[in-house]
Amino acid sequence: MILKSSLFAVCALTIPCVSTFAQTATVTSFGAYQGDSYAGQILASDGNFYAVSAGGAANTGTSCQDIPNNDCLYIQKITPSGTVTQLHTFERAPGDDGRTPFNANPIVEGPDSSFYGTTFQGGTGGCGTIFRLTPYGVFTVLYNFPADSVVGCTNGFEPGPLTLGDDGNFYGIATGPTNGTLLFRVSTGGVFTVLNSGTLLTTGLPWSFYGDYFASNGSLLQGTDSNYYVITSAGVVQFNSSGSATITHPYPGFSTQLVFPVGNLLEGPDGSFYSTSPYTSQDVNGNAGGDGAVYKFAPSYGNIQTLYTVSGGVDGYIVNPDLTFGSDGNIYGTTYYGGTSVGCPFNINSSCGTAFQITPTGTFKSLYSFTGSPVDGERPIGRLVQDDTGSFFGTTFVNYGNSAF
């Protein structure tokens, strides 16, 4: 089935698909790739999409094609027409000793056109790895997070996704050896540096997005001021490139209504930061309840401004952690559940999720309600990306059926 539209979503399970939806609420679906995906995808400089496919409520993987008893995750290239090339397989056998790199985070394209990422499990220390993957499928572990018998994971564990800095290095966070958020830098050649340690690890613990699934520690945002920002259990933390940290918006003081302000940060053209909360204790008018929110704040001072609180139904509920600024100056995102559809094939007790548009001043519009597998998938997740034609692309957590269309 092909219907005119301008917003795509790459989705998957047994028989996966790529869906397209737009403000006109029309959809295009076509074959994509195998395995649940909640790591999202990137649009690379070669015009193709690259995605980490994952599966299971705890990122347990899907049955491997070669050995069905093993768990597998995949990094795949997907052309805009839906042709799939499998570039790398993370494969874990039952009873694995924990040293096999597994549970990969979203990848990022490097200055050399290779792709870089982290796994928050595996490696020689069992604490995670940093890897490089060429567009031709050559996979290299650049760094193994180490461990010893006294401290455990000495340079942190469960690293989050990498962020490419303006200096050509990658930056990321991990949970500190004993407490706090550890900031690290790694070069394209694998030279690893811990930027904060000891007393500087007083910045709260990294927060992950909570929902019907598990996601690893969040990613850093490099602001136009060249500092790095992330949300932790202590609030919004600003790091400079040498590792000095400042909590600019303490939690919970900076938020009385956002239950889990754990979304990744997005900087707008106005210099404000935008993010999401999957749940809220009150709506924008101060009334009890709320099924997630989009909010904004100045990066270095002031209280947050809740732009919109979703209320379930057509609005959707559980706002996903990633937002995207479109070329039209509006913000686009998704909700994990909600919409007009009832009784998704994969979860008959829930609605299938939505895509929405919101202006920087808070005018909200629900663009599309997913109808479920096998038509367009269900439970969208991952950051939407926009191509040069104005189309958006994203992933759904699950799709299944007996055909691809």
Short mmCIF file of C-alpha atoms in Angstrom, two decimals:
data_model
loop_
_atom_site.label_atom_id
_atom_site.label_comp_id
_atom_site.label_asym_id
_atom_site.label_seq_id
_atom_site.Cartn_x
_atom_site.Cartn_y
_atom_site.Cartn_z
CA MET A 1 0.00 0.00 0.00
CA ILE A 2 1.42 3.40 -0.95
CA LEU A 3 -0.41 6.60 -0.05
CA LYS A 4 0.88 10.11 -0.60
CA SER A 5 2.69 11.48 2.44
CA SER A 6 5.79 13.24 3.70
CA LEU A 7 6.80 11.64 6.99
CA PHE A 8 8.39 8.21 7.14
CA ALA A 9 8.85 5.78 10.03
CA VAL A 10 11.10 2.74 9.82
CA CYS A 11 9.57 -0.07 11.85
CA ALA A 12 10.05 -3.74 12.48
CA LEU A 13 9.45 -7.11 14.06
CA THR A 14 8.95 -10.45 12.30
CA ILE A 15 7.87 -8.82 9.06
CA PRO A 16 8.97 -5.21 9.33
CA CYS A 17 8.03 -2.09 7.45
CA VAL A 18 8.82 1.52 6.76
CA SER A 19 5.82 3.77 7.30
CA THR A 20 5.27 7.30 6.10
CA PHE A 21 2.91 9.82 7.62
CA ALA A 22 2.35 13.56 7.44
CA GLN A 23 0.18 16.48 8.42
CA THR A 24 -2.31 15.16 5.88
CA ALA A 25 -2.43 11.93 7.92
CA THR A 26 -1.51 9.75 4.98
CA VAL A 27 0.79 6.76 5.09
CA THR A 28 3.28 4.90 2.95
CA SER A 29 4.49 1.49 4.12
CA PHE A 30 7.16 -0.75 2.61
CA GLY A 31 9.52 -3.50 3.71
CA ALA A 32 12.32 -2.64 6.09
CA TYR A 33 14.20 -4.85 8.50
CA GLN A 34 14.04 -7.58 11.08
CA GLY A 35 14.05 -7.06 14.84
CA ASP A 36 12.30 -4.62 17.11
CA SER A 37 13.95 -1.21 16.98
CA TYR A 38 13.87 1.34 19.76
CA ALA A 39 17.32 2.77 19.20
CA GLY A 40 16.02 4.83 16.27
CA GLN A 41 17.91 5.61 13.09
CA ILE A 42 20.16 8.24 11.59
CA LEU A 43 20.17 9.70 8.09
CA ALA A 44 23.79 9.55 6.98
CA SER A 45 25.65 11.76 4.52
CA ASP A 46 25.30 9.07 1.82
CA GLY A 47 21.50 9.49 1.87
CA ASN A 48 20.82 6.14 3.52
CA PHE A 49 19.47 5.30 6.96
CA TYR A 50 21.45 3.36 9.54
CA ALA A 51 19.66 1.79 12.47
CA VAL A 52 20.35 -0.37 15.49
CA SER A 53 17.65 -2.99 15.72
CA ALA A 54 16.88 -4.32 19.16
CA GLY A 55 14.22 -6.49 20.69
CA GLY A 56 12.39 -7.46 23.81
CA ALA A 57 11.25 -5.48 26.84
CA ALA A 58 14.79 -5.48 28.21
CA ASN A 59 16.70 -5.28 24.92
CA THR A 60 17.07 -9.04 24.87
CA GLY A 61 17.42 -9.28 21.12
CA THR A 62 15.67 -11.44 18.56
CA SER A 63 16.39 -15.02 17.59
CA CYS A 64 19.51 -15.13 15.45
CA GLN A 65 19.22 -16.12 11.83
CA ASP A 66 22.12 -18.57 12.09
CA ILE A 67 21.53 -20.02 15.59
CA PRO A 68 17.92 -19.45 16.75
CA ASN A 69 18.78 -20.13 20.39
CA ASN A 70 21.13 -17.15 20.43
CA ASP A 71 20.04 -13.52 20.84
CA CYS A 72 20.96 -11.07 18.10
CA LEU A 73 20.91 -7.34 17.54
CA TYR A 74 21.75 -5.79 14.19
CA ILE A 75 23.15 -2.63 12.66
CA GLN A 76 21.59 -2.22 9.26
CA LYS A 77 21.62 0.12 6.28
CA ILE A 78 18.20 0.93 4.87
CA THR A 79 17.79 2.81 1.61
CA PRO A 80 14.90 5.28 1.24
CA SER A 81 13.14 2.63 -0.89
CA GLY A 82 13.42 0.04 1.90
CA THR A 83 16.34 -2.12 0.72
CA VAL A 84 18.17 -3.54 3.72
CA THR A 85 21.83 -4.44 4.12
CA GLN A 86 22.90 -6.04 7.37
CA LEU A 87 26.26 -4.53 8.34
CA HIS A 88 26.94 -6.06 11.74
CA THR A 89 25.45 -8.59 14.12
CA PHE A 90 25.76 -8.51 17.90
CA GLU A 91 25.23 -12.15 18.85
CA ARG A 92 24.95 -13.54 22.37
CA ALA A 93 24.65 -17.21 23.26
CA PRO A 94 22.72 -18.51 26.30
CA GLY A 95 24.94 -18.40 29.38
CA ASP A 96 27.18 -15.72 27.89
CA ASP A 97 29.86 -14.55 30.35
CA GLY A 98 28.92 -10.89 29.88
CA ARG A 99 31.94 -10.00 27.75
CA THR A 100 30.20 -10.11 24.38
CA PRO A 101 29.36 -6.52 23.32
CA PHE A 102 25.58 -6.28 23.43
CA ASN A 103 22.71 -3.83 23.88
CA ALA A 104 23.89 -1.15 21.49
CA ASN A 105 22.85 2.48 21.76
CA PRO A 106 22.00 4.71 18.78
CA ILE A 107 24.98 5.33 16.52
CA VAL A 108 26.39 8.60 15.20
CA GLU A 109 28.25 9.34 11.98
CA GLY A 110 31.83 10.47 12.43
CA PRO A 111 33.92 12.96 10.44
CA ASP A 112 35.42 10.01 8.55
CA SER A 113 31.94 8.76 7.45
CA SER A 114 32.25 5.73 9.72
CA PHE A 115 29.69 5.12 12.45
CA TYR A 116 30.48 5.21 16.15
CA GLY A 117 28.52 3.91 19.08
CA THR A 118 28.48 2.24 22.46
CA THR A 119 27.16 -0.94 23.98
CA PHE A 120 26.10 -0.71 27.58
CA GLN A 121 26.97 -4.36 28.16
CA GLY A 122 29.93 -6.53 27.27
CA GLY A 123 33.59 -5.87 26.68
CA THR A 124 36.59 -7.32 28.50
CA GLY A 125 35.40 -5.77 31.77
CA GLY A 126 31.73 -6.46 31.19
CA CYS A 127 31.05 -2.72 31.66
CA GLY A 128 30.39 -1.68 28.06
CA THR A 129 32.30 -0.83 24.91
CA ILE A 130 32.86 1.90 22.34
CA PHE A 131 32.98 0.76 18.72
CA ARG A 132 33.46 1.92 15.13
CA LEU A 133 31.66 0.50 12.09
CA THR A 134 32.61 1.44 8.53
CA PRO A 135 29.92 1.80 5.86
CA TYR A 136 31.25 -1.49 4.47
CA GLY A 137 30.64 -3.40 7.69
CA VAL A 138 34.13 -3.50 9.24
CA PHE A 139 33.53 -3.53 13.02
CA THR A 140 36.18 -2.53 15.56
CA VAL A 141 35.95 -2.26 19.35
CA LEU A 142 37.84 0.96 20.13
CA TYR A 143 37.55 0.84 23.91
CA ASN A 144 36.52 -1.62 26.60
CA PHE A 145 35.30 -0.05 29.84
CA PRO A 146 37.61 -1.70 32.40
CA ALA A 147 36.87 -3.36 35.72
CA ASP A 148 38.82 -4.56 38.73
CA SER A 149 37.99 -6.64 41.79
CA VAL A 150 37.93 -3.64 44.16
CA VAL A 151 36.02 -0.84 42.43
CA GLY A 152 34.25 -2.80 39.74
CA CYS A 153 33.82 -0.73 36.59
CA THR A 154 36.65 1.73 37.18
CA ASN A 155 35.76 4.13 34.35
CA GLY A 156 32.02 3.86 34.70
CA PHE A 157 29.49 1.48 33.19
CA GLU A 158 26.43 1.47 30.94
CA PRO A 159 27.68 4.27 28.65
CA GLY A 160 25.07 6.30 26.81
CA PRO A 161 25.12 7.28 23.12
CA LEU A 162 27.99 9.32 21.75
CA THR A 163 27.80 12.98 20.74
CA LEU A 164 30.20 14.35 18.12
CA GLY A 165 31.83 17.50 19.47
CA ASP A 166 32.91 20.49 17.43
CA ASP A 167 36.53 19.45 18.08
CA GLY A 168 36.07 16.19 16.16
CA ASN A 169 36.04 14.00 19.29
CA PHE A 170 33.09 12.12 20.74
CA TYR A 171 31.64 12.81 24.17
CA GLY A 172 29.38 10.69 26.32
CA ILE A 173 28.28 9.86 29.82
CA ALA A 174 28.29 6.71 31.88
CA THR A 175 27.19 5.83 35.37
CA GLY A 176 30.14 6.56 37.65
CA PRO A 177 32.06 3.77 39.42
CA THR A 178 30.39 4.49 42.76
CA ASN A 179 28.01 7.39 42.14
CA GLY A 180 27.26 10.28 39.85
CA THR A 181 27.51 10.88 36.13
CA LEU A 182 30.90 10.26 34.52
CA LEU A 183 31.80 12.38 31.48
CA PHE A 184 34.22 10.96 28.93
CA ARG A 185 35.84 11.87 25.64
CA VAL A 186 37.01 9.42 22.98
CA SER A 187 38.80 10.08 19.70
CA THR A 188 38.08 8.38 16.39
CA GLY A 189 41.19 6.34 17.09
CA GLY A 190 39.95 5.14 20.48
CA VAL A 191 41.95 7.39 22.82
CA PHE A 192 39.71 7.52 25.91
CA THR A 193 39.77 10.20 28.60
CA VAL A 194 37.70 10.50 31.77
CA LEU A 195 36.96 14.21 32.14
CA ASN A 196 35.50 14.24 35.62
CA SER A 197 36.29 12.04 38.61
CA GLY A 198 36.40 12.05 42.38
CA THR A 199 34.56 15.06 43.84
CA LEU A 200 33.34 16.07 40.39
CA LEU A 201 31.08 13.02 40.37
CA THR A 202 28.42 14.89 42.37
CA THR A 203 26.13 15.58 39.47
CA GLY A 204 23.41 13.03 40.15
CA LEU A 205 22.92 9.73 38.42
CA PRO A 206 22.17 9.49 34.71
CA TRP A 207 18.49 9.11 34.03
CA SER A 208 17.03 6.76 31.48
CA PHE A 209 13.65 7.05 29.84
CA TYR A 210 10.97 5.00 31.55
CA GLY A 211 8.12 3.43 29.63
CA ASP A 212 7.03 0.02 28.50
CA TYR A 213 10.63 -0.60 27.54
CA PHE A 214 14.11 0.17 28.80
CA ALA A 215 16.54 2.62 27.27
CA SER A 216 20.11 3.30 28.32
CA ASN A 217 21.56 6.49 29.74
CA GLY A 218 20.70 9.64 27.82
CA SER A 219 22.86 11.48 25.33
CA LEU A 220 24.69 14.76 25.71
CA LEU A 221 23.71 17.92 23.88
CA GLN A 222 26.48 20.28 22.82
CA GLY A 223 25.02 23.76 22.92
CA THR A 224 25.96 26.68 20.72
CA ASP A 225 28.03 27.87 23.70
CA SER A 226 30.22 24.71 23.19
CA ASN A 227 29.26 23.35 26.62
CA TYR A 228 27.62 19.95 27.05
CA TYR A 229 24.28 19.44 28.75
CA VAL A 230 22.42 16.41 30.08
CA ILE A 231 19.58 15.73 32.49
CA THR A 232 20.43 13.64 35.57
CA SER A 233 18.65 12.86 38.82
CA ALA A 234 20.17 16.08 40.19
CA GLY A 235 18.75 18.26 37.41
CA VAL A 236 20.19 19.81 34.27
CA VAL A 237 23.98 19.51 34.32
CA GLN A 238 26.33 21.67 32.26
CA PHE A 239 29.80 20.28 31.51
CA ASN A 240 32.60 22.15 29.82
CA SER A 241 35.05 20.24 27.63
CA SER A 242 37.48 19.81 30.55
CA GLY A 243 34.85 18.16 32.76
CA SER A 244 33.91 20.95 35.17
CA ALA A 245 30.23 20.62 36.01
CA THR A 246 27.49 23.02 37.09
CA ILE A 247 23.93 22.05 37.94
CA THR A 248 22.06 24.85 36.19
CA HIS A 249 18.52 23.69 37.04
CA PRO A 250 18.36 21.55 40.19
CA TYR A 251 15.79 18.78 40.34
CA PRO A 252 13.10 18.74 41.62
CA GLY A 253 13.24 22.48 42.17
CA PHE A 254 13.16 23.32 38.49
CA SER A 255 10.02 21.24 38.00
CA THR A 256 6.95 20.86 40.17
CA GLN A 257 4.87 19.02 37.62
CA LEU A 258 7.22 16.88 35.52
CA VAL A 259 7.42 13.48 37.17
CA PHE A 260 10.35 12.21 35.09
CA PRO A 261 12.02 15.03 33.10
CA VAL A 262 14.26 12.49 31.40
CA GLY A 263 14.00 13.37 27.72
CA ASN A 264 17.08 14.23 25.72
CA LEU A 265 17.71 17.94 25.22
CA LEU A 266 17.20 19.83 21.97
CA GLU A 267 18.43 23.38 21.38
CA GLY A 268 16.15 25.63 19.36
CA PRO A 269 16.98 28.54 17.04
CA ASP A 270 15.91 30.85 19.89
CA GLY A 271 18.66 29.45 22.14
CA SER A 272 16.15 27.73 24.44
CA PHE A 273 16.37 24.06 25.36
CA TYR A 274 13.41 21.79 24.67
CA SER A 275 12.70 18.38 26.14
CA THR A 276 9.96 16.00 27.24
CA SER A 277 8.61 14.19 30.26
CA PRO A 278 6.75 10.90 29.77
CA TYR A 279 4.49 11.55 32.77
CA THR A 280 3.26 14.64 34.61
CA SER A 281 1.69 15.19 38.01
CA GLN A 282 -0.40 18.09 36.69
CA ASP A 283 -1.36 19.59 33.39
CA VAL A 284 -0.33 23.00 32.03
CA ASN A 285 -3.19 24.64 33.94
CA GLY A 286 -2.15 23.13 37.28
CA ASN A 287 -4.86 20.48 37.33
CA ALA A 288 -3.98 17.01 38.61
CA GLY A 289 -2.89 14.42 36.07
CA GLY A 290 -1.24 14.43 32.69
CA ASP A 291 0.19 11.88 30.30
CA GLY A 292 3.45 13.59 29.40
CA ALA A 293 4.62 17.03 28.40
CA VAL A 294 6.86 19.12 26.18
CA TYR A 295 8.73 21.88 27.98
CA LYS A 296 11.42 24.52 27.40
CA PHE A 297 13.87 26.55 29.46
CA ALA A 298 16.85 28.85 29.11
CA PRO A 299 20.06 26.79 29.27
CA SER A 300 21.71 28.55 32.19
CA TYR A 301 18.95 30.05 34.33
CA GLY A 302 15.24 30.32 35.10
CA ASN A 303 12.31 27.98 35.56
CA ILE A 304 10.95 25.65 32.95
CA GLN A 305 7.94 26.53 30.86
CA THR A 306 5.58 23.68 30.11
CA LEU A 307 4.49 24.19 26.51
CA TYR A 308 1.86 21.47 26.39
CA THR A 309 0.62 18.56 28.48
CA VAL A 310 -0.84 15.68 26.52
CA SER A 311 -4.08 14.28 27.86
CA GLY A 312 -4.32 10.84 26.30
CA GLY A 313 -6.75 9.98 23.55
CA VAL A 314 -6.02 11.81 20.30
CA ASP A 315 -3.09 13.64 21.95
CA GLY A 316 -1.41 10.39 22.85
CA TYR A 317 0.31 9.51 26.10
CA ILE A 318 3.86 8.79 27.29
CA VAL A 319 5.73 11.44 25.30
CA ASN A 320 8.89 9.93 23.86
CA PRO A 321 12.28 11.38 24.88
CA ASP A 322 13.45 12.80 21.53
CA LEU A 323 12.27 15.90 19.69
CA THR A 324 13.26 17.28 16.28
CA PHE A 325 13.13 20.81 14.91
CA GLY A 326 11.73 20.84 11.38
CA SER A 327 12.82 23.16 8.62
CA ASP A 328 9.53 25.03 9.12
CA GLY A 329 10.61 26.06 12.64
CA ASN A 330 8.17 23.72 14.39
CA ILE A 331 9.00 20.81 16.69
CA TYR A 332 8.09 17.22 15.88
CA GLY A 333 7.85 14.20 18.15
CA THR A 334 5.93 11.06 19.00
CA THR A 335 4.02 9.46 21.84
CA TYR A 336 4.51 5.81 22.70
CA TYR A 337 0.81 5.11 23.21
CA GLY A 338 -2.46 6.89 22.49
CA GLY A 339 -4.20 8.13 19.40
CA THR A 340 -7.49 7.17 17.85
CA SER A 341 -6.74 3.49 17.25
CA VAL A 342 -7.89 0.98 19.85
CA GLY A 343 -6.64 -2.57 20.30
CA CYS A 344 -3.26 -2.82 18.59
CA PRO A 345 -2.54 -6.32 17.30
CA PHE A 346 0.59 -6.62 19.43
CA ASN A 347 -1.08 -5.18 22.54
CA ILE A 348 -4.86 -5.34 22.29
CA ASN A 349 -5.30 -3.38 25.52
CA SER A 350 -3.64 -0.21 24.28
CA SER A 351 -3.68 2.33 21.48
CA CYS A 352 -0.78 2.42 19.04
CA GLY A 353 0.90 5.82 19.42
CA THR A 354 0.94 9.16 17.64
CA ALA A 355 3.12 11.68 15.82
CA PHE A 356 2.69 15.34 16.69
CA GLN A 357 3.77 18.87 15.86
CA ILE A 358 4.20 21.64 18.42
CA THR A 359 5.28 25.23 17.89
CA PRO A 360 7.96 26.84 20.10
CA THR A 361 5.13 28.76 21.79
CA GLY A 362 3.11 25.64 22.58
CA THR A 363 0.45 25.23 19.87
CA PHE A 364 0.00 21.46 19.64
CA LYS A 365 -1.34 19.40 16.74
CA SER A 366 -1.66 15.63 16.56
CA LEU A 367 -0.57 14.66 13.04
CA TYR A 368 -1.11 10.93 12.90
CA SER A 369 -2.43 8.01 14.94
CA PHE A 370 -0.74 4.68 14.26
CA THR A 371 -3.16 1.86 13.53
CA GLY A 372 -0.89 -1.05 14.37
CA SER A 373 0.71 -4.01 12.69
CA PRO A 374 0.96 -4.83 9.86
CA VAL A 375 -0.28 -1.53 8.40
CA ASP A 376 2.09 1.01 9.95
CA GLY A 377 3.49 -0.48 13.15
CA GLU A 378 2.83 0.56 16.70
CA ARG A 379 4.57 2.40 19.54
CA PRO A 380 6.83 4.85 17.65
CA ILE A 381 10.20 5.41 19.28
CA GLY A 382 13.47 7.10 18.39
CA ARG A 383 14.24 10.56 17.08
CA LEU A 384 12.58 11.71 13.87
CA VAL A 385 15.02 12.87 11.19
CA GLN A 386 14.22 15.13 8.24
CA ASP A 387 15.70 14.87 4.77
CA ASP A 388 16.26 17.55 2.13
CA THR A 389 12.77 17.09 0.70
CA GLY A 390 11.13 17.88 4.04
CA SER A 391 10.17 14.28 4.78
CA PHE A 392 10.61 12.91 8.30
CA PHE A 393 11.79 9.40 9.12
CA GLY A 394 11.49 7.46 12.36
CA THR A 395 11.02 4.02 13.87
CA THR A 396 8.25 2.10 15.57
CA PHE A 397 8.95 -0.35 18.34
CA VAL A 398 7.07 -3.22 16.76
CA ASN A 399 5.40 -4.38 13.56
CA TYR A 400 4.41 -7.84 12.54
CA GLY A 401 2.32 -9.56 9.91
CA ASN A 402 2.55 -11.90 6.95
CA SER A 403 3.53 -9.39 4.31
CA ALA A 404 5.51 -6.22 3.79
CA PHE A 405 3.80 -3.38 1.98
#
